[in-house]
mmCIF file of C-alpha atoms and ligand atoms in Angstrom:
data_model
loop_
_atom_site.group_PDB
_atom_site.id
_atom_site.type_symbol
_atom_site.label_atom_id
_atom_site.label_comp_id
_atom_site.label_asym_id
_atom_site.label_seq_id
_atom_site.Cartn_x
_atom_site.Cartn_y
_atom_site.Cartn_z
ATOM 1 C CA UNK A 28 85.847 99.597 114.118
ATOM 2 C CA UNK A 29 84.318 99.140 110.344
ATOM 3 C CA UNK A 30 86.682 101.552 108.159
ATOM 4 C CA UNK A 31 85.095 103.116 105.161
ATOM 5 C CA UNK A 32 87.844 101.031 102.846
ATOM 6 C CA UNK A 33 89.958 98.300 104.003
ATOM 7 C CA UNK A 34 93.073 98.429 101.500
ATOM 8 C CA UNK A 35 95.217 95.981 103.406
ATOM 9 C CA UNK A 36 92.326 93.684 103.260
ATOM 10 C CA UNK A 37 92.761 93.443 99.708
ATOM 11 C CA UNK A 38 96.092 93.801 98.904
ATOM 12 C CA UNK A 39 97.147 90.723 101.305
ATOM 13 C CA UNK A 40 94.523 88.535 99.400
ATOM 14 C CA UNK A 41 96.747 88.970 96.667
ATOM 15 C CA UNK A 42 99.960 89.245 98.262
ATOM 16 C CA UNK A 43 101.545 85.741 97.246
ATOM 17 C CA UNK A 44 100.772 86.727 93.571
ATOM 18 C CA UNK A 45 102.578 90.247 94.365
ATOM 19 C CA UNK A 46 105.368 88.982 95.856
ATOM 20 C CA UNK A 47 106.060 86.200 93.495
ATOM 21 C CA UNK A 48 106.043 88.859 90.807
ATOM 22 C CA UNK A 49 107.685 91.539 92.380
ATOM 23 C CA UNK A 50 110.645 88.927 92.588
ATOM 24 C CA UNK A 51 110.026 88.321 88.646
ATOM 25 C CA UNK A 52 110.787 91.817 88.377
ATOM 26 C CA UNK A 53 113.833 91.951 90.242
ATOM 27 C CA UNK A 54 115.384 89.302 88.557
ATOM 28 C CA UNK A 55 114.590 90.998 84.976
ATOM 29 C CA UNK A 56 116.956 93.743 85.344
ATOM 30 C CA UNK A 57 114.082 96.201 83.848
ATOM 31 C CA UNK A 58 112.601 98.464 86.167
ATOM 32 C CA UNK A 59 111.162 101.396 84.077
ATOM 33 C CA UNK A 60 109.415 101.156 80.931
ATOM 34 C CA UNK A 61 109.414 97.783 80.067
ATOM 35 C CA UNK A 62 107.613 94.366 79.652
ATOM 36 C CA UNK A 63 104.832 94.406 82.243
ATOM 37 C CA UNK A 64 104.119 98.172 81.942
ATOM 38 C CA UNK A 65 103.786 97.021 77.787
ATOM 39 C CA UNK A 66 101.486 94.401 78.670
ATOM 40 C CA UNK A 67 99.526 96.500 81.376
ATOM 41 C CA UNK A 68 98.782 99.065 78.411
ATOM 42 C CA UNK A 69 98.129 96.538 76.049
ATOM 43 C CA UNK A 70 95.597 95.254 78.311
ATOM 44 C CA UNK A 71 93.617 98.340 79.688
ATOM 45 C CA UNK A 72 93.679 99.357 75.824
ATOM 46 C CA UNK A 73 91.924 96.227 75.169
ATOM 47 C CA UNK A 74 89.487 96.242 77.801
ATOM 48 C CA UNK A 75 88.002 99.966 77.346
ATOM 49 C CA UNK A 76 88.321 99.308 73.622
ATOM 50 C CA UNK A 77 91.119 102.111 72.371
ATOM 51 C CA UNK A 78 94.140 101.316 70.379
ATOM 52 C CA UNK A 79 96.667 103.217 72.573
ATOM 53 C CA UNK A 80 97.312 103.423 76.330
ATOM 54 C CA UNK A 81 100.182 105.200 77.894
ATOM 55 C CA UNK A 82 100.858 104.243 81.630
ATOM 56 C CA UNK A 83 101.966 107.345 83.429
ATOM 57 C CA UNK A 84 103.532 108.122 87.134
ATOM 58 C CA UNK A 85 99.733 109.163 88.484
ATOM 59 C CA UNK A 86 96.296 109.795 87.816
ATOM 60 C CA UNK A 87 96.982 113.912 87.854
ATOM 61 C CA UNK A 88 99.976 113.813 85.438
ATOM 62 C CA UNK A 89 97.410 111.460 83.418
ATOM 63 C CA UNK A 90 95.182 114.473 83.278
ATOM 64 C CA UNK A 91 98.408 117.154 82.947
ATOM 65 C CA UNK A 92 99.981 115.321 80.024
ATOM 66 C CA UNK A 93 96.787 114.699 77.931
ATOM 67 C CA UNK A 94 95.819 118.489 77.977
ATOM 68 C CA UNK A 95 98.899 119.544 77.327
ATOM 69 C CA UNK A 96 99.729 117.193 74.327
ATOM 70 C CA UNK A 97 95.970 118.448 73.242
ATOM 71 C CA UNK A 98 97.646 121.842 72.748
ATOM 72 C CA UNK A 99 95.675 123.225 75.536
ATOM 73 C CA UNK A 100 97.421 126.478 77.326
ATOM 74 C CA UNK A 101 97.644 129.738 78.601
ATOM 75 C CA UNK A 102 94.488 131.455 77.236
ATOM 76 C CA UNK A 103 92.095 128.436 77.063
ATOM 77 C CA UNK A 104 89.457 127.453 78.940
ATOM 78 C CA UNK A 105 88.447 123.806 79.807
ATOM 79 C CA UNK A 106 84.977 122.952 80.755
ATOM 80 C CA UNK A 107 84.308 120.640 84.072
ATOM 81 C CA UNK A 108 82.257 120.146 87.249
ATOM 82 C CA UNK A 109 83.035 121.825 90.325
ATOM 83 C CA UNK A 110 82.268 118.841 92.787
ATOM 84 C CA UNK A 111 84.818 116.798 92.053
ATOM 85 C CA UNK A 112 88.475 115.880 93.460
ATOM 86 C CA UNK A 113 90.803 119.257 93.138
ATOM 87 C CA UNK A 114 93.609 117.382 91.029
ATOM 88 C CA UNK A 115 90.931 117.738 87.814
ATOM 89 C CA UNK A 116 90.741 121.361 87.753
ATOM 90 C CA UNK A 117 94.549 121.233 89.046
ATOM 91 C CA UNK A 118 95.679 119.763 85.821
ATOM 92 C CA UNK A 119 93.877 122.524 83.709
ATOM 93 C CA UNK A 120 95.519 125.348 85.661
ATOM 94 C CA UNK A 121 98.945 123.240 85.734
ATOM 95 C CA UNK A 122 98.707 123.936 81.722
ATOM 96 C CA UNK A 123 98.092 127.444 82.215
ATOM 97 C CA UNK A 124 93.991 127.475 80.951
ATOM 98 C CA UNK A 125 91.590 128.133 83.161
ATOM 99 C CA UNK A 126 88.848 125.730 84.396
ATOM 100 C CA UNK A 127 85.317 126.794 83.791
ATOM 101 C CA UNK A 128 82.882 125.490 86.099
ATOM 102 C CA UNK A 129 79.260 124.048 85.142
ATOM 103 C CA UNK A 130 77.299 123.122 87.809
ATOM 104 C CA UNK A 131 76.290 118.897 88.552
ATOM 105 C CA UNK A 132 73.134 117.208 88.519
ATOM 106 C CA UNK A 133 71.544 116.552 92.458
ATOM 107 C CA UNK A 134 70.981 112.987 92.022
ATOM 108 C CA UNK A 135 74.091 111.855 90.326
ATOM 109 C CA UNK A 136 76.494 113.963 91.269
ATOM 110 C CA UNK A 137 77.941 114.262 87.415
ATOM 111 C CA UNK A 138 78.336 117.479 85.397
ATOM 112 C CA UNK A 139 74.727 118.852 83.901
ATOM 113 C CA UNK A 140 75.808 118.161 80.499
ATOM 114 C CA UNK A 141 72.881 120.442 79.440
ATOM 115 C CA UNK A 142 74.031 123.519 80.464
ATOM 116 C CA UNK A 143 77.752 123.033 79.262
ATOM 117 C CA UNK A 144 76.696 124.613 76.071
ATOM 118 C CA UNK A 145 76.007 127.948 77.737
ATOM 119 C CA UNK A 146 79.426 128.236 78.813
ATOM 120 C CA UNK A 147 80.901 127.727 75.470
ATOM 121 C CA UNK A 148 83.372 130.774 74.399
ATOM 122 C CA UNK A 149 85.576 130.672 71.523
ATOM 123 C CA UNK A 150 88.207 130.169 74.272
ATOM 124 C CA UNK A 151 86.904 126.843 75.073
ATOM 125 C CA UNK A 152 88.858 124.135 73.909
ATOM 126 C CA UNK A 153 87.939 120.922 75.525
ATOM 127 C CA UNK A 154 84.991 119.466 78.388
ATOM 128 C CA UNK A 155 86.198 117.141 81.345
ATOM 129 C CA UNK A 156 83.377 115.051 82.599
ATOM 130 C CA UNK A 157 83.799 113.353 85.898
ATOM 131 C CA UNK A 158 82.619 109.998 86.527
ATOM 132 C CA UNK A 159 81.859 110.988 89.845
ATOM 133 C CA UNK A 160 82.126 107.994 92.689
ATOM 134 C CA UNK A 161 82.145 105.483 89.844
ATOM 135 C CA UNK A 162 78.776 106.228 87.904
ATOM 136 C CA UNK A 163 79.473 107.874 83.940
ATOM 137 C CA UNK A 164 78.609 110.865 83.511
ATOM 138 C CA UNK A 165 75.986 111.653 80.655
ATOM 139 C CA UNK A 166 78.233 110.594 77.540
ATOM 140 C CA UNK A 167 76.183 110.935 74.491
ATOM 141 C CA UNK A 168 74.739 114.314 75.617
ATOM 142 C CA UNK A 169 78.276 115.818 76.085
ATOM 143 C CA UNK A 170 80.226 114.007 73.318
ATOM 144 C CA UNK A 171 77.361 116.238 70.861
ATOM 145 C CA UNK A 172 78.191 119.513 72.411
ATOM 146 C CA UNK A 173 81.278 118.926 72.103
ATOM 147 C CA UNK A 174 81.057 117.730 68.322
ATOM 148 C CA UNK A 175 78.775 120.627 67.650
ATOM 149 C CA UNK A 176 81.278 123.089 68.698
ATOM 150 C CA UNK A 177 84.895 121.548 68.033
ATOM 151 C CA UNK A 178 85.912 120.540 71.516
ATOM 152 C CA UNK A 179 87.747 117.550 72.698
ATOM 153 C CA UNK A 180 86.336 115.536 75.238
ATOM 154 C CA UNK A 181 88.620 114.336 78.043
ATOM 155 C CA UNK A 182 86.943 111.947 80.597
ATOM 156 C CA UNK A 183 88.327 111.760 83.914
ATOM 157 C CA UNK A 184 87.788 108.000 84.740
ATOM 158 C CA UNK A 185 90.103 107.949 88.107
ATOM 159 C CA UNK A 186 87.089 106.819 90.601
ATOM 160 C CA UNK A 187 85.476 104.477 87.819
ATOM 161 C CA UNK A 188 87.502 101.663 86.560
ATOM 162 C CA UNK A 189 85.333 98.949 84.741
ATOM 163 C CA UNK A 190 82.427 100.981 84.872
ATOM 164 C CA UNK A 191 80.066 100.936 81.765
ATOM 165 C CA UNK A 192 77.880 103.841 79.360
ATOM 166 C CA UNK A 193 75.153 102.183 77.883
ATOM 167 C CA UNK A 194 77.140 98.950 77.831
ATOM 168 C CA UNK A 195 80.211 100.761 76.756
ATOM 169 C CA UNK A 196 83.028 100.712 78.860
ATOM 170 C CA UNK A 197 84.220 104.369 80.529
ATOM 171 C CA UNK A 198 87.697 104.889 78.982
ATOM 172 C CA UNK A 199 86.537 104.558 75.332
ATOM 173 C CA UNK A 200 84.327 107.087 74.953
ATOM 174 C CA UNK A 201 85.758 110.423 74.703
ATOM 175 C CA UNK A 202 88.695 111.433 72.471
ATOM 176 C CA UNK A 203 90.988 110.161 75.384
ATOM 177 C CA UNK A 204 90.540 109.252 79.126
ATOM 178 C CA UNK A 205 92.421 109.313 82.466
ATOM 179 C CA UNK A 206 92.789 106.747 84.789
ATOM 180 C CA UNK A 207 94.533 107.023 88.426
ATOM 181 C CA UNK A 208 95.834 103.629 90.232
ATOM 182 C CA UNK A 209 96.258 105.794 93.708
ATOM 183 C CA UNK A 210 95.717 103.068 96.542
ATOM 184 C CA UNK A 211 92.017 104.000 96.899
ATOM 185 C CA UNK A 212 90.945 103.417 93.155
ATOM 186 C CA UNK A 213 89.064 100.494 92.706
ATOM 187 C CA UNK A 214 92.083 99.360 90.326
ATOM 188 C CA UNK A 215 95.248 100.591 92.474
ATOM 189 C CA UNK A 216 98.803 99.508 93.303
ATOM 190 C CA UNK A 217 100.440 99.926 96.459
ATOM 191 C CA UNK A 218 101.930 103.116 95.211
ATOM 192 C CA UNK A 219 101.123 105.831 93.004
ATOM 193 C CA UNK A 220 100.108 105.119 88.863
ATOM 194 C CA UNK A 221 97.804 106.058 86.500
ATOM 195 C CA UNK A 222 97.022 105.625 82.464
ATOM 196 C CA UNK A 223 95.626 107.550 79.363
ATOM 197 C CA UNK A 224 93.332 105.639 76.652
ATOM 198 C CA UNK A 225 92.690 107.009 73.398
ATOM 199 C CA UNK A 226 92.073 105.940 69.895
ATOM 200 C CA UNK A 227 93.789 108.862 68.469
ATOM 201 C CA UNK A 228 97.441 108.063 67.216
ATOM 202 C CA UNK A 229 98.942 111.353 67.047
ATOM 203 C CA UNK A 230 98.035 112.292 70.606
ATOM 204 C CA UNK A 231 99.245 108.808 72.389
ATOM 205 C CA UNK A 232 102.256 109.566 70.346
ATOM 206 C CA UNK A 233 102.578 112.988 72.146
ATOM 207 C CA UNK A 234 102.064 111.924 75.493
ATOM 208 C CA UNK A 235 104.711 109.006 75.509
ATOM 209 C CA UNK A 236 107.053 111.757 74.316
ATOM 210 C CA UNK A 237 105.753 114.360 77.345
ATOM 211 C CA UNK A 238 106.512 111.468 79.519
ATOM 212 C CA UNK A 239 110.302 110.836 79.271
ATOM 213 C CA UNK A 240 111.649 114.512 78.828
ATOM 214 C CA UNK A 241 109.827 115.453 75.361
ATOM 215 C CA UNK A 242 112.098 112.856 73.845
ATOM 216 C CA UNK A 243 111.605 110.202 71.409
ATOM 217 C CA UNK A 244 115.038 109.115 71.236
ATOM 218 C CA UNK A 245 117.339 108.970 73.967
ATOM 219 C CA UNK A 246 118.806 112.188 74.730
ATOM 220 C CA UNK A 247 117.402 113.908 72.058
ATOM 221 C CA UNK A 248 114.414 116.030 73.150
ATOM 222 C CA UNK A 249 111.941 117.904 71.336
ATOM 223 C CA UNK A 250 110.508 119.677 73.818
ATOM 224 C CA UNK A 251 110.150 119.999 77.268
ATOM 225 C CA UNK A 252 108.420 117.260 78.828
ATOM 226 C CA UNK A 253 107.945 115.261 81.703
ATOM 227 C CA UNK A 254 109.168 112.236 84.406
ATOM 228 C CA UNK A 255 106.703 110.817 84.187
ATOM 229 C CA UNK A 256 106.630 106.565 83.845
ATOM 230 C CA UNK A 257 104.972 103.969 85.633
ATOM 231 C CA UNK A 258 107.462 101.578 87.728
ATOM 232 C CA UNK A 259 107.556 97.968 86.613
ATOM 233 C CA UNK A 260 106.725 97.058 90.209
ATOM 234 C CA UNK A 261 103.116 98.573 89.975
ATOM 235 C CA UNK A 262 102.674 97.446 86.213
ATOM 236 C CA UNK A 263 103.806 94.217 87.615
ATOM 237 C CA UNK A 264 100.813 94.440 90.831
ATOM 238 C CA UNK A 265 98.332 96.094 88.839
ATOM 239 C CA UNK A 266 98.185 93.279 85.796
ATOM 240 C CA UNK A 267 97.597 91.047 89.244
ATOM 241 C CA UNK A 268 94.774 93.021 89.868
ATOM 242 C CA UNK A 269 93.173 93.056 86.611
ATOM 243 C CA UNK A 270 92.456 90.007 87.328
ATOM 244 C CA UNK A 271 90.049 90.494 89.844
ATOM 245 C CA UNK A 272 88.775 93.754 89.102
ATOM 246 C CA UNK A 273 85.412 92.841 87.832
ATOM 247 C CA UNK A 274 85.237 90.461 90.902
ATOM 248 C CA UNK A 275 85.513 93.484 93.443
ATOM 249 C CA UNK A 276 83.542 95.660 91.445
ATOM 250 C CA UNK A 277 80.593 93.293 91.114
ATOM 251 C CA UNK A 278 81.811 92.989 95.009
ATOM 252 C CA UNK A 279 81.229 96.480 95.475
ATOM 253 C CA UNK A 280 77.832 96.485 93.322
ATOM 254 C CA UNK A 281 76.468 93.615 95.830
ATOM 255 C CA UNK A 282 77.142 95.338 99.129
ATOM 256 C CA UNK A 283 75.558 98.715 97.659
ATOM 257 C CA UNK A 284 72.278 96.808 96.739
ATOM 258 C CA UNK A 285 72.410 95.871 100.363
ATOM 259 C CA UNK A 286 72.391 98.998 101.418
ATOM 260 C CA UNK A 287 69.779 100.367 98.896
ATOM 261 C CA UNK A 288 67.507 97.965 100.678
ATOM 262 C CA UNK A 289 67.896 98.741 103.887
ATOM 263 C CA UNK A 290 68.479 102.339 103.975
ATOM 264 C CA UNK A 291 66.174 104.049 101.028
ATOM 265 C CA UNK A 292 62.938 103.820 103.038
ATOM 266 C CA UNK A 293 64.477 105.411 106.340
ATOM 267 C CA UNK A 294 63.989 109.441 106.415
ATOM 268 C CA UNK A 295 66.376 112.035 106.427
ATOM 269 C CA UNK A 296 68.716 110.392 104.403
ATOM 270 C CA UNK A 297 68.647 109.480 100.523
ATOM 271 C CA UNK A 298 70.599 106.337 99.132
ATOM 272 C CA UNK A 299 72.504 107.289 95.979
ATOM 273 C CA UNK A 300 70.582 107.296 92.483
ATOM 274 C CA UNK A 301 71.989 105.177 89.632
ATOM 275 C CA UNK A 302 70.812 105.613 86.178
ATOM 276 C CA UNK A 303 69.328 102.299 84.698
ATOM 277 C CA UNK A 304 71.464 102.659 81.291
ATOM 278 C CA UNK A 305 75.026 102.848 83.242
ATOM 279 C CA UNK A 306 77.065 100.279 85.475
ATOM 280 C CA UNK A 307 78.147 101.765 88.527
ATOM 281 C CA UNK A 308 81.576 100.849 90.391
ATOM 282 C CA UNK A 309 80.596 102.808 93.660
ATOM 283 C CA UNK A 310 83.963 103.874 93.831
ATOM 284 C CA UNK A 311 82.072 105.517 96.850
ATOM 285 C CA UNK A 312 78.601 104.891 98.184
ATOM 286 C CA UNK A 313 77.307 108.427 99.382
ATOM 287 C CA UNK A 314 74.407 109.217 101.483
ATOM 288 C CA UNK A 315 72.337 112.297 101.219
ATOM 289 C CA UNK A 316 72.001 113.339 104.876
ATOM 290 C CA UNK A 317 70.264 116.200 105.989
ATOM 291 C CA UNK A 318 72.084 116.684 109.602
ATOM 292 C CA UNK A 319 75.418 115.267 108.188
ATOM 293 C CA UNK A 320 77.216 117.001 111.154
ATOM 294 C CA UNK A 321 75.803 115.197 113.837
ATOM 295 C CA UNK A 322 75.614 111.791 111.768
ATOM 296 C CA UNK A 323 79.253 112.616 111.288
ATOM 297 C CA UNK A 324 79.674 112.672 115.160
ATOM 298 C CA UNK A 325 77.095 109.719 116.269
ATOM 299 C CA UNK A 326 78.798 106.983 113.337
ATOM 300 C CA UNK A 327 82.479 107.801 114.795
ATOM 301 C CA UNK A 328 80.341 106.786 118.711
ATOM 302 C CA UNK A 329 79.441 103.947 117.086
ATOM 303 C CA UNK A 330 82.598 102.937 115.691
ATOM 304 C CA UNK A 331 81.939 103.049 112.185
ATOM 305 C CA UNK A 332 84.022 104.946 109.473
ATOM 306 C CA UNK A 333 82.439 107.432 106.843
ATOM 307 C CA UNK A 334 84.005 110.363 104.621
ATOM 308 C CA UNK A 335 83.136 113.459 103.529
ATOM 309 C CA UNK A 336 83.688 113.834 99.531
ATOM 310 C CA UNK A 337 84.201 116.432 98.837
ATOM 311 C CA UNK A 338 83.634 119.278 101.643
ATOM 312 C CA UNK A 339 84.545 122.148 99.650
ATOM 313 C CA UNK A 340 83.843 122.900 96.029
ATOM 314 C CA UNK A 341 86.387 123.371 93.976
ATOM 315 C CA UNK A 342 85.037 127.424 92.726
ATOM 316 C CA UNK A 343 85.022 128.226 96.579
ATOM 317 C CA UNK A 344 88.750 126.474 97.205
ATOM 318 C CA UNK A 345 91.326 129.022 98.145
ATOM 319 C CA UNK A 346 93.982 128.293 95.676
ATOM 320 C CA UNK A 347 91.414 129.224 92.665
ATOM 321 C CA UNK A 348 90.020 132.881 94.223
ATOM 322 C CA UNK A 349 91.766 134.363 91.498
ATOM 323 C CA UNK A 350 89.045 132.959 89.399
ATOM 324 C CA UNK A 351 86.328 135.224 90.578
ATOM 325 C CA UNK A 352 83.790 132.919 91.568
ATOM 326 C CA UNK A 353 81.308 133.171 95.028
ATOM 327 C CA UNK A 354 79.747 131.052 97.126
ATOM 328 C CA UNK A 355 75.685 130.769 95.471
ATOM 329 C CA UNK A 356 77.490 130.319 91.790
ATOM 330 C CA UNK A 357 77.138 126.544 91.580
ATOM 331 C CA UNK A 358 74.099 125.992 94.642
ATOM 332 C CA UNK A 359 73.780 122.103 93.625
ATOM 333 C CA UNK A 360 77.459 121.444 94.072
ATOM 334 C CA UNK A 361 77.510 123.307 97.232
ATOM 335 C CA UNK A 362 74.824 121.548 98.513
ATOM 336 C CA UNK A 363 76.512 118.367 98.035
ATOM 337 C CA UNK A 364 79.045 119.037 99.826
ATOM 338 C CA UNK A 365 77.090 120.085 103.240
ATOM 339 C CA UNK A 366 74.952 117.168 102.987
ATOM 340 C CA UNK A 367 76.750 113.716 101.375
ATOM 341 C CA UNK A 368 78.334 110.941 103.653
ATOM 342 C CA UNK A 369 80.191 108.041 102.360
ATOM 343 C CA UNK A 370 79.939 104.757 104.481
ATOM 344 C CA UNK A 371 81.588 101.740 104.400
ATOM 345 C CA UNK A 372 82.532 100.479 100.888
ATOM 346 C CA UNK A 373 85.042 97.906 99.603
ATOM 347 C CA UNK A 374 84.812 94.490 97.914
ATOM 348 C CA UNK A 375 85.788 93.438 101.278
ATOM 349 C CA UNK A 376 83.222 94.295 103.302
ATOM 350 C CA UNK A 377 81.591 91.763 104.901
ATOM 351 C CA UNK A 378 77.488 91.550 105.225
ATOM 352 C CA UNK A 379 77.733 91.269 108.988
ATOM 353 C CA UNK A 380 79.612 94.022 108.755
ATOM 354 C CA UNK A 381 76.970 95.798 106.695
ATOM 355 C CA UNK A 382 74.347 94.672 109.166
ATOM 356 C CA UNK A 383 76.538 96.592 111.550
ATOM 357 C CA UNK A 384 76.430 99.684 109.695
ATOM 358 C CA UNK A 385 72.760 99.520 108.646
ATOM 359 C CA UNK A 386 71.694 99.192 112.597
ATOM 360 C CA UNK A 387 74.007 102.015 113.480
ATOM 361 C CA UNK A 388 72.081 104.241 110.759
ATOM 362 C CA UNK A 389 68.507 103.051 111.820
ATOM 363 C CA UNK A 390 69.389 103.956 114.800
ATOM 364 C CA UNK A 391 70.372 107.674 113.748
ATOM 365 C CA UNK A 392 66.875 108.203 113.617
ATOM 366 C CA UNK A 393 66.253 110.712 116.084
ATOM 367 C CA UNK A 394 69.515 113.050 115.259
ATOM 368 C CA UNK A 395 68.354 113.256 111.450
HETATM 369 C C1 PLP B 412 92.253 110.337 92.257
HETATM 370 C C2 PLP B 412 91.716 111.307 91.281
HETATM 371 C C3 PLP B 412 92.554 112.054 90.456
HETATM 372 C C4 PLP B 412 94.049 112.086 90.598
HETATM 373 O O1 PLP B 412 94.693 110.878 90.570
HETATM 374 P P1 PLP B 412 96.106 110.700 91.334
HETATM 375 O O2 PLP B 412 96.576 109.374 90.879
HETATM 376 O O3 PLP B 412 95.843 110.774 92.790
HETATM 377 O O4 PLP B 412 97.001 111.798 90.865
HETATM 378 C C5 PLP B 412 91.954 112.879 89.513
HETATM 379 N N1 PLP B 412 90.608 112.959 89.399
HETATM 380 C C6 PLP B 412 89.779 112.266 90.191
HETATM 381 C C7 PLP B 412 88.305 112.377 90.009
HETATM 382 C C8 PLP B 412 90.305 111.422 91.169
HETATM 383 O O5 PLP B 412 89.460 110.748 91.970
#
């Protein structure tokens, strides 16, 4: 069996490292909001090129806890793609405003930043792009819509850690971003984590109070906040991982020019498109197949693991019916998500592995 990500793989070529600092830890005494979450903030801060990060308990509450130290409520509306993970619209209706939906471009996947202008209102109060499967969305385009019309600009960065905007690392380009460290992201811990980076004082400032209870000094609160902190334990793994982040993800980059060799002339499926002015992670490396169904059925035969991201867009999901949308609203999402098929991808994966999964899909000829 070749599984689409091999987490274990990675984590126990690191494991002496963990272990030796997880020890470190114990022997500390500090557990919560200390040393190596400091240094883990000081360092992502560093890296993407903001003065402030603030490590949080997940990517989600990342999200949650920027918006709402925005000011962003009950009676706003937040701009963002529909074809993306649910916890990015979650975190909008978690604040009480309402996500409003623009639909993504076919070839990469990432919000149409020309159309967000259309849905402009004088509710509207801030855009989310998506860097969908690890490839920025369309940065300069969005950060002037929003500048032309007052709106912050919030980029969720959870799939695309390390990945670059016209040389520009994601992270640093909006007026704040959200990172998660869920297993799966190409920087994880063995746990749950996530971070917020952003230049702007006043709103880091917020969001380390929303984290511990809406309290800046100990048992004196503010307002009502949040638990939300990031253990020592995954501060601890994750600097470990920093490390070899740009390793994997060049890792990554290698095995998906593999497969753009072997698999864009074949018909009835398309490799995925990457802009020449961005550096993708390939958080995921997607497939456009046109009888994903039964290429679904004949990979699993053949003992090789693939996804479906995401299967249902998130205007057509039931918890949001309240928002009035149909199926035919956003047809390019939709589409999407009847016809793309992640396969194998990790820094991992091996090539005769890859050789593996290239045969397999030659050999789907017939069914496509
Ligand atoms: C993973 C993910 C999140 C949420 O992060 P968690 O750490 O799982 O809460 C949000 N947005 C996107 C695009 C993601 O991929």
């Amino acid at each position: 069996m070749i599984p689409l990500i091999n987490l274990k793989k990675q984590f126990i070529s690191i494991q002496e490292e963990i272990l030796a600092d997880i020890s470190q830890v114990i022997e500390s005494g500090s557990y919560i909001l200390g040393p190596k979450g400091e240094e883990l903030e000081k360092q992502i801060a560093a890296r993407v090129g903001t003065t402030e990060a603030i490590a949080v308990a997940n990517g989600t509450d990342a999200l949650v806890l920027t918006l709402e130290a925005l000011g962003i409520g009950e009676g706003d509306e937040v701009i963002t793609s529909p074809f993306t993970f649910f916890a990015t619209a979650e975190a909008i209706t978690r604040t009480g405003a309402t996500p409003v939906f623009v639909d993504v471009d076919s070839a990469t996947f990432n919000i149409k930043a020309d159309t967000i202008a259309d849905k402009i209102t004088p509710a509207t109060k801030a855009i989310i792009p998506v860097h969908l499967f690890g490839q920025p969305a369309d940065m300069d385009a969005i950060m002037t819509t929003a500048s032309k019309h007052g709106l912050k600009v919030i980029e969720d960065a959870c799939q695309a850690f390390g990945a670059q905007y016209k040389e520009r690392e994601v992270g640093g380009i909006g007026d704040a971003a959200c990172f998660s460290f869920f297993p799966t992201k190409n920087l994880g811990t063995i746990g749950d984590g996530g971070i917020i980076t952003t230049s702007d004082e006043a709103l880091a400032s917020e969001i380390r109070k929303l984290r511990v209870h809406g309290s800046n000094s100990k048992y004196y609160h503010e307002k009502s906040g949040y638990n939300s902190r990031l253990d020592e334990i995954h501060a601890a793994i994750l600097l470990i991982c920093l490390k070899y982040i740009d390793q994997w993800n060049s890792q990554r980059r290698l095995a998906a020019s593999r497969y753009d060799n072997q698999l864009a002339q074949l018909k009835g499926i398309e490799t995925p498109f990457k802009k020449a002015d961005r550096m993708h992670t390939y958080h995921l490396y997607s497939l456009k197949v046109h009888n994903r169904d039964k290429a679904v059925s004949y990979l699993a035969n053949a003992q090789i693991g693939s996804g479906v991201y995401y299967p249902c867009c998130l205007h057509l999901q039931e918890a949001y019916q309240d928002l009035g949308y149909q199926q035919g609203d956003f047809p390019i999402a939709e589409q999407l998500s009847e016809s793309l098929l992640a396969i194998p991808m990790h820094p991992f994966l091996t090539e005769e592995e890859q050789n593996e999964v290239i045969a397999a899909i030659k050999g789907m000829d017939d069914i496509l």
